Amino acid sequence: MQEQKVSKIRKWVKKLGLWNMIFLTMFAGVAVVALGVVLYTYRKLPLASHRESTTGFPIQAIGIKVEAVEAEWKSSKGNARLELRTAYYPCATIRLAPGNGSGVMLVRFLNHRQEMVGELFSIPYRDGQFVRRDDVNIKSEGLSANVIMEGGYSDRDSYLLHCLNEQEHLWRVCIWQQPEGAGNVVYLGYKTVTATPAQ
């Protein structure tokens, strides 16, 4: 039985020809190397986190430098005011590097359809630091400001669907600057609002 198999293989090799076997082996080797090169090239492509994006901070603005922007979803549990309005809401923290500029920073949230939602938040800064403020939606002092939007997802199921649906865009927080004495507004950048189902 074993001899018959060996005999069949020898006949098949003779029929195919030695040179054809060499070329087929070389072709397979080249194909494997090419596949390896392609996979190596794309090894750093984000997979599950491909929805996350940012303009890239720090950003040097006029008179100030935005060091970092962090944005995430929070549960309204424990906050009587927010529990009446929504189950999950977006919030953003903006951090400045020491500077000397004065003016107003404008913050707005965009939903998964890239439509502006909620109000336009205005955060004044003076001499490179945020003016102290302790409102319902804005808490700012020194080099840090925190903004929350009273809206988002009205129930846990809608929020989880947003977290898990990889075809849906993440929400964004966008930031503009209006330096003191300037008539125009300068767009600084954006950061996606991180969606984690564990909350």
Tab-separated table of C-alpha atoms in Angstrom:
chain	number	residue	atom	x	y	z
A	1	MET	CA	0.000	0.000	0.000
A	2	GLN	CA	2.788	2.353	0.983
A	3	GLU	CA	4.721	1.491	-2.163
A	4	GLN	CA	1.676	2.286	-4.307
A	5	LYS	CA	1.406	5.767	-2.786
A	6	VAL	CA	5.111	6.434	-3.322
A	7	SER	CA	4.781	5.170	-6.878
A	8	LYS	CA	1.823	7.480	-7.561
A	9	ILE	CA	3.716	10.473	-6.178
A	10	ARG	CA	6.762	9.695	-8.364
A	11	LYS	CA	4.562	9.398	-11.461
A	12	TRP	CA	2.866	12.693	-10.588
A	13	VAL	CA	6.246	14.438	-10.129
A	14	LYS	CA	7.538	13.015	-13.437
A	15	LYS	CA	4.361	14.056	-15.203
A	16	LEU	CA	4.567	17.586	-13.751
A	17	GLY	CA	8.255	17.886	-14.395
A	18	LEU	CA	11.122	18.862	-12.121
A	19	TRP	CA	11.380	22.437	-13.407
A	20	ASN	CA	7.652	23.034	-12.955
A	21	MET	CA	7.932	21.805	-9.349
A	22	ILE	CA	10.797	24.226	-8.714
A	23	PHE	CA	8.857	27.144	-10.214
A	24	LEU	CA	5.712	26.271	-8.242
A	25	THR	CA	7.738	26.106	-5.022
A	26	MET	CA	9.379	29.472	-5.796
A	27	PHE	CA	5.993	31.031	-6.645
A	28	ALA	CA	4.497	29.783	-3.360
A	29	GLY	CA	7.515	31.157	-1.464
A	30	VAL	CA	7.221	34.581	-3.139
A	31	ALA	CA	3.460	34.638	-2.410
A	32	VAL	CA	4.074	33.863	1.269
A	33	VAL	CA	6.755	36.585	1.501
A	34	ALA	CA	4.459	39.120	-0.242
A	35	LEU	CA	1.622	38.264	2.128
A	36	GLY	CA	4.005	38.668	5.068
A	37	VAL	CA	5.096	42.105	3.807
A	38	VAL	CA	1.461	43.243	3.408
A	39	LEU	CA	0.508	42.011	6.887
A	40	TYR	CA	3.629	43.603	8.403
A	41	THR	CA	2.826	46.929	6.705
A	42	TYR	CA	-0.703	46.998	8.126
A	43	ARG	CA	0.179	45.596	11.551
A	44	LYS	CA	-0.540	48.889	13.333
A	45	LEU	CA	-3.958	49.493	11.819
A	46	PRO	CA	-6.445	49.965	14.653
A	47	LEU	CA	-9.110	47.296	14.769
A	48	ALA	CA	-11.783	47.657	17.453
A	49	SER	CA	-10.623	51.190	18.326
A	50	HIS	CA	-10.817	52.509	14.754
A	51	ARG	CA	-13.688	54.796	15.767
A	52	GLU	CA	-11.447	56.796	18.109
A	53	SER	CA	-9.787	59.843	16.598
A	54	THR	CA	-8.454	63.247	17.496
A	55	THR	CA	-6.940	66.290	15.873
A	56	GLY	CA	-3.796	65.631	17.847
A	57	PHE	CA	-2.972	67.500	21.005
A	58	PRO	CA	-1.134	69.539	22.208
A	59	ILE	CA	-2.203	72.379	19.910
A	60	GLN	CA	-0.555	75.790	19.977
A	61	ALA	CA	-3.306	78.398	19.771
A	62	ILE	CA	-3.107	82.194	19.888
A	63	GLY	CA	-1.642	83.093	23.287
A	64	ILE	CA	-2.417	79.691	24.809
A	65	LYS	CA	-1.581	76.033	24.288
A	66	VAL	CA	-4.229	73.325	24.625
A	67	GLU	CA	-2.269	70.524	26.276
A	68	ALA	CA	-4.932	67.808	26.171
A	69	VAL	CA	-8.632	67.108	25.712
A	70	GLU	CA	-10.300	64.095	27.323
A	71	ALA	CA	-13.889	63.145	26.536
A	72	GLU	CA	-16.027	60.312	27.873
A	73	TRP	CA	-19.570	59.196	28.670
A	74	LYS	CA	-20.853	59.209	32.232
A	75	SER	CA	-23.906	57.720	33.886
A	76	SER	CA	-26.349	60.200	35.418
A	77	LYS	CA	-27.025	57.898	38.396
A	78	GLY	CA	-26.617	59.821	41.621
A	79	ASN	CA	-27.125	63.235	39.973
A	80	ALA	CA	-30.797	64.148	40.526
A	81	ARG	CA	-30.745	66.958	37.946
A	82	LEU	CA	-29.239	64.841	35.157
A	83	GLU	CA	-31.345	61.774	35.981
A	84	LEU	CA	-34.400	63.834	34.942
A	85	ARG	CA	-32.842	64.610	31.557
A	86	THR	CA	-30.786	61.615	30.425
A	87	ALA	CA	-29.244	58.284	31.430
A	88	TYR	CA	-25.797	58.838	29.828
A	89	TYR	CA	-24.233	62.180	29.016
A	90	PRO	CA	-20.951	63.270	27.373
A	91	CYS	CA	-18.382	65.309	29.242
A	92	ALA	CA	-15.051	66.809	28.263
A	93	THR	CA	-12.027	68.038	30.180
A	94	ILE	CA	-9.743	70.615	28.578
A	95	ARG	CA	-6.247	71.175	29.967
A	96	LEU	CA	-4.068	74.151	29.104
A	97	ALA	CA	-0.331	74.570	29.338
A	98	PRO	CA	0.809	77.760	31.109
A	99	GLY	CA	0.453	80.746	28.780
A	100	ASN	CA	-0.473	84.430	28.742
A	101	GLY	CA	-3.388	84.819	26.307
A	102	SER	CA	-6.919	85.978	27.085
A	103	GLY	CA	-10.209	85.356	25.325
A	104	VAL	CA	-12.957	82.763	25.135
A	105	MET	CA	-12.858	79.043	24.367
A	106	LEU	CA	-15.981	77.643	22.697
A	107	VAL	CA	-16.982	73.986	23.078
A	108	ARG	CA	-19.665	72.042	21.187
A	109	PHE	CA	-20.623	68.372	20.976
A	110	LEU	CA	-21.397	66.532	17.732
A	111	ASN	CA	-23.548	63.378	17.751
A	112	HIS	CA	-22.944	60.136	15.830
A	113	ARG	CA	-24.453	61.732	12.683
A	114	GLN	CA	-21.900	64.579	13.043
A	115	GLU	CA	-24.688	67.058	13.831
A	116	MET	CA	-24.135	69.727	16.481
A	117	VAL	CA	-26.202	68.985	19.578
A	118	GLY	CA	-26.778	70.814	22.819
A	119	GLU	CA	-25.687	74.324	23.553
A	120	LEU	CA	-22.485	76.116	22.610
A	121	PHE	CA	-20.422	76.375	25.793
A	122	SER	CA	-18.363	79.513	26.321
A	123	ILE	CA	-15.392	79.294	28.699
A	124	PRO	CA	-13.464	82.542	29.271
A	125	TYR	CA	-9.739	82.472	29.995
A	126	ARG	CA	-7.469	85.281	31.181
A	127	ASP	CA	-3.664	85.419	31.348
A	128	GLY	CA	-3.403	81.836	30.089
A	129	GLN	CA	-5.773	80.361	32.687
A	130	PHE	CA	-9.482	79.634	32.782
A	131	VAL	CA	-11.601	82.092	34.738
A	132	ARG	CA	-13.032	80.387	37.839
A	133	ARG	CA	-16.545	79.133	37.160
A	134	ASP	CA	-18.766	76.643	38.981
A	135	ASP	CA	-21.951	76.300	36.918
A	136	VAL	CA	-24.154	73.296	36.330
A	137	ASN	CA	-22.484	72.547	32.970
A	138	ILE	CA	-19.061	74.198	33.288
A	139	LYS	CA	-16.521	73.899	36.063
A	140	SER	CA	-13.290	75.736	35.336
A	141	GLU	CA	-10.345	77.041	37.282
A	142	GLY	CA	-6.655	77.416	36.587
A	143	LEU	CA	-5.457	75.260	33.703
A	144	SER	CA	-8.429	72.873	33.637
A	145	ALA	CA	-12.064	73.139	32.531
A	146	ASN	CA	-14.767	70.467	32.634
A	147	VAL	CA	-17.884	70.664	30.427
A	148	ILE	CA	-20.938	68.403	30.553
A	149	MET	CA	-23.892	68.300	28.173
A	150	GLU	CA	-27.349	67.627	29.585
A	151	GLY	CA	-28.333	65.163	26.902
A	152	GLY	CA	-27.099	62.027	25.223
A	153	TYR	CA	-28.753	58.620	25.587
A	154	SER	CA	-32.013	58.287	27.473
A	155	ASP	CA	-31.547	54.620	28.419
A	156	ARG	CA	-28.785	52.047	28.923
A	157	ASP	CA	-29.764	49.948	25.884
A	158	SER	CA	-29.371	52.881	23.469
A	159	TYR	CA	-26.004	53.721	24.992
A	160	LEU	CA	-24.772	50.103	24.778
A	161	LEU	CA	-25.891	49.906	21.148
A	162	HIS	CA	-23.830	53.032	20.421
A	163	CYS	CA	-20.806	51.496	22.174
A	164	LEU	CA	-21.010	48.189	20.324
A	165	ASN	CA	-22.081	49.305	16.834
A	166	GLU	CA	-18.732	49.676	15.055
A	167	GLN	CA	-20.370	51.151	11.939
A	168	GLU	CA	-21.651	54.133	13.932
A	169	HIS	CA	-19.421	57.186	14.397
A	170	LEU	CA	-18.481	58.180	17.917
A	171	TRP	CA	-19.624	61.529	19.262
A	172	ARG	CA	-17.078	64.363	19.178
A	173	VAL	CA	-16.253	67.382	21.250
A	174	CYS	CA	-15.064	70.317	19.100
A	175	ILE	CA	-13.116	73.315	20.372
A	176	TRP	CA	-12.756	76.850	19.012
A	177	GLN	CA	-10.896	79.881	20.313
A	178	GLN	CA	-11.772	83.558	20.133
A	179	PRO	CA	-8.787	85.577	21.325
A	180	GLU	CA	-9.516	88.834	23.136
A	181	GLY	CA	-10.026	91.686	20.673
A	182	ALA	CA	-10.322	89.352	17.671
A	183	GLY	CA	-13.492	89.390	15.608
A	184	ASN	CA	-13.043	85.899	14.243
A	185	VAL	CA	-13.168	82.451	15.803
A	186	VAL	CA	-10.337	79.939	15.250
A	187	TYR	CA	-11.070	76.203	15.081
A	188	LEU	CA	-8.584	74.306	17.251
A	189	GLY	CA	-9.633	70.682	16.887
A	190	TYR	CA	-11.733	67.799	18.144
A	191	LYS	CA	-11.609	64.598	20.176
A	192	THR	CA	-14.009	61.652	20.001
A	193	VAL	CA	-16.023	60.864	23.105
A	194	THR	CA	-14.792	57.473	24.294
A	195	ALA	CA	-17.625	54.949	24.523
A	196	THR	CA	-17.091	52.177	27.076
A	197	PRO	CA	-19.957	49.774	27.762
A	198	ALA	CA	-18.690	48.983	31.268
A	199	GLN	CA	-20.159	52.164	32.786
